Amino acid sequence: MTQNNNIEFRKAETPDKDVIWEIIQQSIERRRIDGSQQWQNGYPNEQTVKSDIEKNFGYVLTVDGKIAVYVALIFNDEPAYSSIDGAWLTDGEFVVIHRVAISEEFAGQGLVKKLFDYIEDFVKMENVLSVKVDTNFDNIAMLKILEAKGYTYCGEVFLAGGIRKAFEKVLI
């Protein structure tokens, strides 16, 4: 990827659904090949993507107009986060990052780290205190990104039928 690529962060729209679903399927397969248990039980699925878009949770990072990364951002709402084995850094408003998936075509180019920059800027503009995120203990790629982006390990949450490592980054 060259420096003159046009990168844009925007809300996902209904016509994006099929491309997003394809990217999520690639990520499900990548998790499987990497030996991760995450996303191996029928979640997320096509209905998840449709619901994300309908509820305005879905966002995409595009490179020259082509969807490269998908993410769901949910403001102040993750029931599983109300009970944590550990402690969150804050108890104010937050955004939850769910379902980060990158297209195989754009993998390994640092775009997920760039996505986190866009998310953090967006969250700050909304005057929201922090970002919370969880991932599987065996999702090494995401764990490395969270460490690189300065997220603090807060404990464990029970989500989607399993125990997840939970992280938070205070932005304001």
Short mmCIF file of N, CA and C in Angstrom, two decimals:
data_model
loop_
_atom_site.label_atom_id
_atom_site.label_comp_id
_atom_site.label_asym_id
_atom_site.label_seq_id
_atom_site.Cartn_x
_atom_site.Cartn_y
_atom_site.Cartn_z
N MET A 1 0.85 -1.18 0.00
CA MET A 1 0.00 0.00 0.00
C MET A 1 0.89 1.23 0.00
N THR A 2 0.64 2.12 -0.91
CA THR A 2 1.46 3.33 -0.98
C THR A 2 0.84 4.44 -0.16
N GLN A 3 1.61 5.49 0.07
CA GLN A 3 1.15 6.58 0.93
C GLN A 3 0.01 7.38 0.31
N ASN A 4 -0.16 7.34 -1.00
CA ASN A 4 -1.18 8.18 -1.62
C ASN A 4 -2.54 7.49 -1.73
N ASN A 5 -2.72 6.40 -1.00
CA ASN A 5 -4.04 5.77 -0.96
C ASN A 5 -4.99 6.66 -0.18
N ASN A 6 -6.23 6.71 -0.63
CA ASN A 6 -7.26 7.48 0.04
C ASN A 6 -7.97 6.57 1.05
N ILE A 7 -7.72 6.81 2.34
CA ILE A 7 -8.32 6.00 3.39
C ILE A 7 -9.46 6.79 4.02
N GLU A 8 -10.59 6.12 4.17
CA GLU A 8 -11.77 6.77 4.73
C GLU A 8 -12.42 5.85 5.77
N PHE A 9 -12.89 6.45 6.86
CA PHE A 9 -13.62 5.75 7.90
C PHE A 9 -15.06 6.25 7.83
N ARG A 10 -16.00 5.32 7.64
CA ARG A 10 -17.39 5.75 7.49
C ARG A 10 -18.34 4.68 8.01
N LYS A 11 -19.60 5.11 8.19
CA LYS A 11 -20.66 4.20 8.60
C LYS A 11 -20.91 3.18 7.47
N ALA A 12 -21.13 1.93 7.84
CA ALA A 12 -21.47 0.91 6.85
C ALA A 12 -22.90 1.13 6.38
N GLU A 13 -23.15 0.83 5.13
CA GLU A 13 -24.48 1.01 4.54
C GLU A 13 -24.97 -0.33 4.00
N THR A 14 -26.28 -0.44 3.81
CA THR A 14 -26.88 -1.70 3.35
C THR A 14 -26.19 -2.29 2.13
N PRO A 15 -25.83 -1.49 1.09
CA PRO A 15 -25.16 -2.10 -0.07
C PRO A 15 -23.78 -2.72 0.26
N ASP A 16 -23.21 -2.37 1.43
CA ASP A 16 -21.91 -2.92 1.83
C ASP A 16 -22.02 -4.31 2.43
N LYS A 17 -23.24 -4.75 2.75
CA LYS A 17 -23.45 -5.96 3.55
C LYS A 17 -22.73 -7.20 2.99
N ASP A 18 -22.87 -7.46 1.70
CA ASP A 18 -22.28 -8.68 1.13
C ASP A 18 -20.76 -8.67 1.20
N VAL A 19 -20.16 -7.51 0.95
CA VAL A 19 -18.70 -7.40 1.02
C VAL A 19 -18.24 -7.59 2.47
N ILE A 20 -18.96 -6.97 3.40
CA ILE A 20 -18.61 -7.11 4.82
C ILE A 20 -18.72 -8.57 5.24
N TRP A 21 -19.79 -9.25 4.83
CA TRP A 21 -19.97 -10.65 5.19
C TRP A 21 -18.82 -11.50 4.63
N GLU A 22 -18.40 -11.21 3.42
CA GLU A 22 -17.28 -11.93 2.81
C GLU A 22 -16.01 -11.72 3.65
N ILE A 23 -15.76 -10.49 4.09
CA ILE A 23 -14.58 -10.18 4.91
C ILE A 23 -14.66 -10.92 6.25
N ILE A 24 -15.84 -10.94 6.85
CA ILE A 24 -15.99 -11.66 8.12
C ILE A 24 -15.75 -13.16 7.92
N GLN A 25 -16.24 -13.73 6.83
CA GLN A 25 -15.99 -15.15 6.55
C GLN A 25 -14.49 -15.42 6.41
N GLN A 26 -13.76 -14.49 5.76
CA GLN A 26 -12.31 -14.64 5.64
C GLN A 26 -11.66 -14.62 7.03
N SER A 27 -12.16 -13.75 7.90
CA SER A 27 -11.60 -13.65 9.26
C SER A 27 -11.92 -14.88 10.09
N ILE A 28 -13.12 -15.43 9.91
CA ILE A 28 -13.49 -16.67 10.61
C ILE A 28 -12.51 -17.77 10.21
N GLU A 29 -12.24 -17.87 8.93
CA GLU A 29 -11.32 -18.89 8.42
C GLU A 29 -9.90 -18.62 8.94
N ARG A 30 -9.48 -17.34 8.96
CA ARG A 30 -8.13 -17.00 9.45
C ARG A 30 -8.00 -17.41 10.92
N ARG A 31 -9.02 -17.15 11.73
CA ARG A 31 -9.00 -17.56 13.16
C ARG A 31 -8.84 -19.08 13.24
N ARG A 32 -9.58 -19.81 12.41
CA ARG A 32 -9.52 -21.28 12.43
C ARG A 32 -8.11 -21.76 12.08
N ILE A 33 -7.55 -21.22 11.02
CA ILE A 33 -6.21 -21.63 10.57
C ILE A 33 -5.17 -21.31 11.64
N ASP A 34 -5.35 -20.17 12.33
CA ASP A 34 -4.42 -19.77 13.40
C ASP A 34 -4.60 -20.60 14.67
N GLY A 35 -5.62 -21.47 14.68
CA GLY A 35 -5.86 -22.31 15.84
C GLY A 35 -6.68 -21.64 16.93
N SER A 36 -7.31 -20.51 16.61
CA SER A 36 -8.13 -19.80 17.59
C SER A 36 -9.53 -20.40 17.64
N GLN A 37 -10.11 -20.39 18.84
CA GLN A 37 -11.50 -20.83 19.01
C GLN A 37 -12.48 -19.70 18.70
N GLN A 38 -11.98 -18.46 18.60
CA GLN A 38 -12.87 -17.32 18.39
C GLN A 38 -13.57 -17.40 17.04
N TRP A 39 -14.86 -17.12 17.06
CA TRP A 39 -15.71 -17.06 15.86
C TRP A 39 -15.88 -18.43 15.18
N GLN A 40 -15.74 -19.50 15.92
CA GLN A 40 -15.84 -20.83 15.32
C GLN A 40 -17.17 -21.52 15.61
N ASN A 41 -18.16 -20.78 16.13
CA ASN A 41 -19.42 -21.41 16.55
C ASN A 41 -20.65 -20.81 15.87
N GLY A 42 -20.48 -20.25 14.67
CA GLY A 42 -21.63 -19.69 13.96
C GLY A 42 -21.88 -18.22 14.25
N TYR A 43 -21.03 -17.61 15.05
CA TYR A 43 -21.11 -16.17 15.34
C TYR A 43 -19.76 -15.57 15.06
N PRO A 44 -19.69 -14.40 14.43
CA PRO A 44 -20.81 -13.67 13.83
C PRO A 44 -21.30 -14.33 12.55
N ASN A 45 -22.52 -13.98 12.16
CA ASN A 45 -23.10 -14.54 10.94
C ASN A 45 -23.68 -13.40 10.10
N GLU A 46 -24.29 -13.79 8.98
CA GLU A 46 -24.81 -12.78 8.05
C GLU A 46 -25.87 -11.90 8.72
N GLN A 47 -26.67 -12.49 9.60
CA GLN A 47 -27.70 -11.73 10.31
C GLN A 47 -27.06 -10.70 11.25
N THR A 48 -25.91 -11.05 11.83
CA THR A 48 -25.19 -10.12 12.71
C THR A 48 -24.82 -8.86 11.92
N VAL A 49 -24.31 -9.05 10.72
CA VAL A 49 -23.90 -7.93 9.86
C VAL A 49 -25.12 -7.06 9.52
N LYS A 50 -26.20 -7.72 9.11
CA LYS A 50 -27.43 -7.00 8.75
C LYS A 50 -27.92 -6.17 9.93
N SER A 51 -27.93 -6.78 11.11
CA SER A 51 -28.37 -6.10 12.32
C SER A 51 -27.45 -4.93 12.67
N ASP A 52 -26.13 -5.13 12.57
CA ASP A 52 -25.18 -4.04 12.84
C ASP A 52 -25.49 -2.83 11.97
N ILE A 53 -25.70 -3.08 10.68
CA ILE A 53 -25.95 -1.97 9.74
C ILE A 53 -27.28 -1.29 10.07
N GLU A 54 -28.32 -2.09 10.33
CA GLU A 54 -29.64 -1.52 10.65
C GLU A 54 -29.60 -0.68 11.92
N LYS A 55 -28.79 -1.08 12.90
CA LYS A 55 -28.71 -0.37 14.18
C LYS A 55 -27.66 0.74 14.17
N ASN A 56 -27.03 0.97 13.00
CA ASN A 56 -25.97 1.97 12.86
C ASN A 56 -24.74 1.67 13.71
N PHE A 57 -24.47 0.38 13.93
CA PHE A 57 -23.27 -0.04 14.67
C PHE A 57 -22.10 -0.29 13.71
N GLY A 58 -22.39 -0.59 12.44
CA GLY A 58 -21.35 -1.01 11.50
C GLY A 58 -20.57 0.16 10.93
N TYR A 59 -19.25 -0.01 10.87
CA TYR A 59 -18.36 1.00 10.27
C TYR A 59 -17.35 0.27 9.41
N VAL A 60 -16.86 0.97 8.39
CA VAL A 60 -15.84 0.39 7.52
C VAL A 60 -14.69 1.36 7.34
N LEU A 61 -13.53 0.80 7.10
CA LEU A 61 -12.36 1.56 6.70
C LEU A 61 -12.16 1.20 5.23
N THR A 62 -12.20 2.20 4.36
CA THR A 62 -12.02 1.92 2.94
C THR A 62 -10.67 2.44 2.47
N VAL A 63 -10.12 1.76 1.48
CA VAL A 63 -8.88 2.19 0.82
C VAL A 63 -9.24 2.38 -0.64
N ASP A 64 -9.12 3.61 -1.10
CA ASP A 64 -9.50 3.96 -2.48
C ASP A 64 -10.92 3.48 -2.79
N GLY A 65 -11.82 3.63 -1.82
CA GLY A 65 -13.22 3.29 -2.01
C GLY A 65 -13.56 1.83 -1.81
N LYS A 66 -12.56 1.00 -1.58
CA LYS A 66 -12.78 -0.44 -1.41
C LYS A 66 -12.76 -0.78 0.08
N ILE A 67 -13.76 -1.53 0.55
CA ILE A 67 -13.82 -1.88 1.97
C ILE A 67 -12.66 -2.80 2.34
N ALA A 68 -11.87 -2.34 3.32
CA ALA A 68 -10.70 -3.11 3.77
C ALA A 68 -10.91 -3.71 5.15
N VAL A 69 -11.58 -2.96 6.04
CA VAL A 69 -11.77 -3.40 7.42
C VAL A 69 -13.19 -3.10 7.85
N TYR A 70 -13.76 -4.01 8.63
CA TYR A 70 -15.10 -3.83 9.20
C TYR A 70 -15.00 -3.82 10.72
N VAL A 71 -15.86 -3.03 11.36
CA VAL A 71 -15.94 -3.03 12.82
C VAL A 71 -17.35 -2.63 13.24
N ALA A 72 -17.78 -3.16 14.38
CA ALA A 72 -19.02 -2.70 14.99
C ALA A 72 -18.65 -1.86 16.21
N LEU A 73 -19.23 -0.66 16.29
CA LEU A 73 -19.01 0.24 17.43
C LEU A 73 -20.34 0.46 18.12
N ILE A 74 -20.38 0.15 19.40
CA ILE A 74 -21.63 0.23 20.14
C ILE A 74 -21.42 1.14 21.34
N PHE A 75 -22.25 2.19 21.41
CA PHE A 75 -22.12 3.17 22.48
C PHE A 75 -22.83 2.69 23.75
N ASN A 76 -22.08 2.60 24.85
CA ASN A 76 -22.63 2.40 26.19
C ASN A 76 -23.48 1.15 26.36
N ASP A 77 -23.28 0.13 25.53
CA ASP A 77 -24.17 -1.01 25.66
C ASP A 77 -23.46 -2.32 25.37
N GLU A 78 -23.06 -2.99 26.41
CA GLU A 78 -22.59 -4.37 26.30
C GLU A 78 -22.91 -5.03 27.63
N PRO A 79 -24.08 -5.69 27.70
CA PRO A 79 -24.50 -6.30 28.97
C PRO A 79 -23.43 -7.17 29.62
N ALA A 80 -22.66 -7.88 28.81
CA ALA A 80 -21.63 -8.77 29.37
C ALA A 80 -20.58 -7.98 30.15
N TYR A 81 -20.41 -6.70 29.84
CA TYR A 81 -19.37 -5.90 30.48
C TYR A 81 -19.77 -5.43 31.88
N SER A 82 -21.05 -5.61 32.24
CA SER A 82 -21.47 -5.17 33.57
C SER A 82 -20.91 -6.09 34.65
N SER A 83 -20.52 -7.29 34.27
CA SER A 83 -19.91 -8.18 35.25
C SER A 83 -18.55 -8.63 34.73
N ILE A 84 -17.51 -8.11 35.36
CA ILE A 84 -16.13 -8.40 34.93
C ILE A 84 -15.38 -9.01 36.10
N ASP A 85 -14.59 -10.02 35.81
CA ASP A 85 -13.69 -10.59 36.80
C ASP A 85 -12.42 -9.74 36.72
N GLY A 86 -12.43 -8.67 37.49
CA GLY A 86 -11.40 -7.65 37.42
C GLY A 86 -12.08 -6.32 37.64
N ALA A 87 -11.58 -5.27 36.99
CA ALA A 87 -12.20 -3.95 37.13
C ALA A 87 -11.90 -3.09 35.92
N TRP A 88 -12.94 -2.43 35.42
CA TRP A 88 -12.75 -1.46 34.35
C TRP A 88 -12.02 -0.24 34.91
N LEU A 89 -11.39 0.52 34.05
CA LEU A 89 -10.68 1.73 34.47
C LEU A 89 -11.65 2.86 34.78
N THR A 90 -12.81 2.86 34.10
CA THR A 90 -13.78 3.94 34.27
C THR A 90 -15.18 3.35 34.38
N ASP A 91 -16.12 4.16 34.82
CA ASP A 91 -17.52 3.73 34.80
C ASP A 91 -18.40 4.75 34.09
N GLY A 92 -17.77 5.60 33.28
CA GLY A 92 -18.52 6.59 32.50
C GLY A 92 -18.92 6.05 31.14
N GLU A 93 -19.23 6.96 30.23
CA GLU A 93 -19.63 6.56 28.87
C GLU A 93 -18.47 5.88 28.16
N PHE A 94 -18.82 4.91 27.30
CA PHE A 94 -17.79 4.17 26.58
C PHE A 94 -18.32 3.72 25.22
N VAL A 95 -17.40 3.34 24.37
CA VAL A 95 -17.73 2.69 23.11
C VAL A 95 -17.11 1.31 23.15
N VAL A 96 -17.88 0.31 22.72
CA VAL A 96 -17.40 -1.06 22.64
C VAL A 96 -17.00 -1.34 21.19
N ILE A 97 -15.82 -1.92 21.02
CA ILE A 97 -15.38 -2.38 19.71
C ILE A 97 -15.67 -3.87 19.62
N HIS A 98 -16.46 -4.25 18.60
CA HIS A 98 -16.76 -5.65 18.36
C HIS A 98 -16.51 -5.97 16.87
N ARG A 99 -16.29 -7.24 16.58
CA ARG A 99 -16.29 -7.77 15.22
C ARG A 99 -15.31 -7.08 14.27
N VAL A 100 -14.07 -6.91 14.71
CA VAL A 100 -13.05 -6.35 13.82
C VAL A 100 -12.67 -7.44 12.82
N ALA A 101 -12.77 -7.11 11.53
CA ALA A 101 -12.43 -8.08 10.48
C ALA A 101 -11.76 -7.35 9.33
N ILE A 102 -10.66 -7.90 8.85
CA ILE A 102 -9.93 -7.29 7.74
C ILE A 102 -9.95 -8.20 6.52
N SER A 103 -10.11 -7.58 5.37
CA SER A 103 -10.09 -8.31 4.11
C SER A 103 -8.71 -8.93 3.89
N GLU A 104 -8.69 -10.16 3.38
CA GLU A 104 -7.41 -10.83 3.07
C GLU A 104 -6.55 -9.96 2.15
N GLU A 105 -7.23 -9.25 1.26
CA GLU A 105 -6.51 -8.40 0.30
C GLU A 105 -5.68 -7.32 0.99
N PHE A 106 -6.12 -6.89 2.18
CA PHE A 106 -5.46 -5.79 2.87
C PHE A 106 -4.74 -6.22 4.15
N ALA A 107 -4.72 -7.53 4.43
CA ALA A 107 -4.10 -8.03 5.66
C ALA A 107 -2.60 -7.72 5.68
N GLY A 108 -2.08 -7.49 6.88
CA GLY A 108 -0.64 -7.29 7.05
C GLY A 108 -0.14 -5.91 6.66
N GLN A 109 -1.04 -4.95 6.45
CA GLN A 109 -0.63 -3.61 6.02
C GLN A 109 -0.80 -2.56 7.12
N GLY A 110 -1.09 -3.01 8.34
CA GLY A 110 -1.22 -2.06 9.45
C GLY A 110 -2.56 -1.34 9.50
N LEU A 111 -3.53 -1.84 8.74
CA LEU A 111 -4.81 -1.12 8.66
C LEU A 111 -5.66 -1.27 9.92
N VAL A 112 -5.52 -2.37 10.66
CA VAL A 112 -6.30 -2.50 11.88
C VAL A 112 -5.79 -1.49 12.92
N LYS A 113 -4.48 -1.30 13.00
CA LYS A 113 -3.94 -0.26 13.89
C LYS A 113 -4.46 1.11 13.47
N LYS A 114 -4.49 1.35 12.17
CA LYS A 114 -5.01 2.62 11.66
C LYS A 114 -6.50 2.75 11.99
N LEU A 115 -7.24 1.64 11.89
CA LEU A 115 -8.65 1.64 12.27
C LEU A 115 -8.81 2.11 13.71
N PHE A 116 -7.98 1.59 14.61
CA PHE A 116 -8.07 1.99 16.02
C PHE A 116 -7.83 3.49 16.17
N ASP A 117 -6.92 4.06 15.38
CA ASP A 117 -6.70 5.52 15.42
C ASP A 117 -7.97 6.25 15.02
N TYR A 118 -8.60 5.82 13.94
CA TYR A 118 -9.84 6.45 13.48
C TYR A 118 -10.94 6.31 14.54
N ILE A 119 -11.06 5.13 15.13
CA ILE A 119 -12.07 4.91 16.16
C ILE A 119 -11.83 5.85 17.34
N GLU A 120 -10.58 5.93 17.80
CA GLU A 120 -10.28 6.78 18.95
C GLU A 120 -10.57 8.25 18.65
N ASP A 121 -10.23 8.71 17.46
CA ASP A 121 -10.55 10.10 17.07
C ASP A 121 -12.05 10.32 17.06
N PHE A 122 -12.79 9.36 16.48
CA PHE A 122 -14.25 9.44 16.39
C PHE A 122 -14.87 9.48 17.79
N VAL A 123 -14.40 8.61 18.68
CA VAL A 123 -14.94 8.54 20.03
C VAL A 123 -14.67 9.84 20.79
N LYS A 124 -13.46 10.41 20.62
CA LYS A 124 -13.14 11.69 21.27
C LYS A 124 -14.06 12.79 20.76
N MET A 125 -14.33 12.80 19.45
CA MET A 125 -15.22 13.82 18.88
C MET A 125 -16.63 13.72 19.47
N GLU A 126 -17.01 12.50 19.86
CA GLU A 126 -18.33 12.28 20.48
C GLU A 126 -18.29 12.56 21.99
N ASN A 127 -17.13 13.01 22.49
CA ASN A 127 -16.92 13.29 23.92
C ASN A 127 -17.22 12.09 24.82
N VAL A 128 -16.83 10.93 24.35
CA VAL A 128 -17.01 9.70 25.11
C VAL A 128 -15.68 9.38 25.82
N LEU A 129 -15.80 8.97 27.06
CA LEU A 129 -14.66 8.80 27.95
C LEU A 129 -13.66 7.74 27.51
N SER A 130 -14.16 6.56 27.12
CA SER A 130 -13.22 5.47 26.88
C SER A 130 -13.71 4.48 25.82
N VAL A 131 -12.79 3.61 25.43
CA VAL A 131 -13.08 2.52 24.50
C VAL A 131 -12.84 1.22 25.26
N LYS A 132 -13.80 0.30 25.15
CA LYS A 132 -13.66 -1.03 25.76
C LYS A 132 -13.72 -2.07 24.65
N VAL A 133 -12.98 -3.14 24.84
CA VAL A 133 -12.91 -4.18 23.82
C VAL A 133 -12.54 -5.49 24.50
N ASP A 134 -13.00 -6.59 23.92
CA ASP A 134 -12.61 -7.89 24.44
C ASP A 134 -12.16 -8.76 23.27
N THR A 135 -11.37 -9.75 23.59
CA THR A 135 -10.94 -10.70 22.57
C THR A 135 -10.65 -12.04 23.21
N ASN A 136 -10.60 -13.05 22.39
CA ASN A 136 -10.28 -14.40 22.86
C ASN A 136 -8.82 -14.44 23.34
N PHE A 137 -8.57 -15.27 24.33
CA PHE A 137 -7.21 -15.43 24.86
C PHE A 137 -6.24 -15.92 23.79
N ASP A 138 -6.77 -16.54 22.72
CA ASP A 138 -5.90 -17.11 21.68
C ASP A 138 -5.91 -16.30 20.38
N ASN A 139 -6.45 -15.08 20.43
CA ASN A 139 -6.42 -14.21 19.25
C ASN A 139 -5.17 -13.33 19.37
N ILE A 140 -4.04 -13.93 19.03
CA ILE A 140 -2.73 -13.30 19.24
C ILE A 140 -2.62 -11.98 18.47
N ALA A 141 -3.12 -11.95 17.24
CA ALA A 141 -3.01 -10.73 16.42
C ALA A 141 -3.70 -9.56 17.12
N MET A 142 -4.92 -9.77 17.62
CA MET A 142 -5.64 -8.68 18.28
C MET A 142 -4.99 -8.31 19.61
N LEU A 143 -4.51 -9.29 20.35
CA LEU A 143 -3.83 -9.00 21.61
C LEU A 143 -2.62 -8.11 21.37
N LYS A 144 -1.87 -8.37 20.29
CA LYS A 144 -0.69 -7.55 19.97
C LYS A 144 -1.11 -6.13 19.60
N ILE A 145 -2.19 -6.00 18.85
CA ILE A 145 -2.68 -4.67 18.46
C ILE A 145 -3.10 -3.88 19.70
N LEU A 146 -3.84 -4.52 20.59
CA LEU A 146 -4.31 -3.83 21.80
C LEU A 146 -3.12 -3.36 22.64
N GLU A 147 -2.10 -4.19 22.73
CA GLU A 147 -0.90 -3.80 23.47
C GLU A 147 -0.22 -2.61 22.78
N ALA A 148 -0.07 -2.69 21.46
CA ALA A 148 0.59 -1.63 20.71
C ALA A 148 -0.17 -0.31 20.80
N LYS A 149 -1.49 -0.38 20.90
CA LYS A 149 -2.31 0.84 20.92
C LYS A 149 -2.54 1.36 22.34
N GLY A 150 -1.92 0.72 23.33
CA GLY A 150 -1.97 1.24 24.69
C GLY A 150 -3.22 0.90 25.48
N TYR A 151 -3.86 -0.21 25.15
CA TYR A 151 -5.04 -0.63 25.91
C TYR A 151 -4.59 -1.35 27.18
N THR A 152 -5.34 -1.17 28.26
CA THR A 152 -5.01 -1.76 29.55
C THR A 152 -5.87 -3.01 29.77
N TYR A 153 -5.21 -4.10 30.14
CA TYR A 153 -5.94 -5.33 30.47
C TYR A 153 -6.68 -5.11 31.78
N CYS A 154 -7.99 -5.36 31.78
CA CYS A 154 -8.83 -5.08 32.95
C CYS A 154 -9.37 -6.33 33.63
N GLY A 155 -9.33 -7.47 32.96
CA GLY A 155 -9.86 -8.70 33.54
C GLY A 155 -10.55 -9.53 32.48
N GLU A 156 -11.48 -10.36 32.92
CA GLU A 156 -12.17 -11.25 32.00
C GLU A 156 -13.67 -11.05 32.06
N VAL A 157 -14.30 -11.19 30.89
CA VAL A 157 -15.76 -11.12 30.78
C VAL A 157 -16.24 -12.41 30.12
N PHE A 158 -17.49 -12.74 30.36
CA PHE A 158 -18.08 -13.92 29.75
C PHE A 158 -18.97 -13.46 28.61
N LEU A 159 -18.61 -13.83 27.38
CA LEU A 159 -19.32 -13.32 26.21
C LEU A 159 -19.34 -14.38 25.12
N ALA A 160 -20.46 -14.47 24.43
CA ALA A 160 -20.60 -15.39 23.29
C ALA A 160 -20.17 -16.81 23.68
N GLY A 161 -20.56 -17.22 24.88
CA GLY A 161 -20.30 -18.58 25.30
C GLY A 161 -18.89 -18.86 25.77
N GLY A 162 -18.08 -17.83 25.97
CA GLY A 162 -16.71 -18.08 26.40
C GLY A 162 -16.16 -16.94 27.23
N ILE A 163 -15.02 -17.21 27.85
CA ILE A 163 -14.34 -16.18 28.64
C ILE A 163 -13.43 -15.40 27.71
N ARG A 164 -13.53 -14.08 27.79
CA ARG A 164 -12.73 -13.20 26.94
C ARG A 164 -11.87 -12.27 27.79
N LYS A 165 -10.72 -11.92 27.27
CA LYS A 165 -9.86 -10.91 27.90
C LYS A 165 -10.45 -9.54 27.56
N ALA A 166 -10.61 -8.71 28.59
CA ALA A 166 -11.22 -7.40 28.42
C ALA A 166 -10.20 -6.28 28.61
N PHE A 167 -10.30 -5.27 27.76
CA PHE A 167 -9.34 -4.16 27.76
C PHE A 167 -10.09 -2.84 27.70
N GLU A 168 -9.42 -1.78 28.19
CA GLU A 168 -10.01 -0.45 28.10
C GLU A 168 -8.89 0.56 27.86
N LYS A 169 -9.24 1.62 27.14
CA LYS A 169 -8.34 2.75 26.95
C LYS A 169 -9.13 4.01 27.23
N VAL A 170 -8.62 4.82 28.18
CA VAL A 170 -9.26 6.09 28.52
C VAL A 170 -8.77 7.15 27.54
N LEU A 171 -9.71 7.86 26.92
CA LEU A 171 -9.36 8.81 25.87
C LEU A 171 -9.45 10.27 26.33
N ILE A 172 -10.32 10.55 27.29
CA ILE A 172 -10.54 11.95 27.71
C ILE A 172 -10.06 12.13 29.13
#
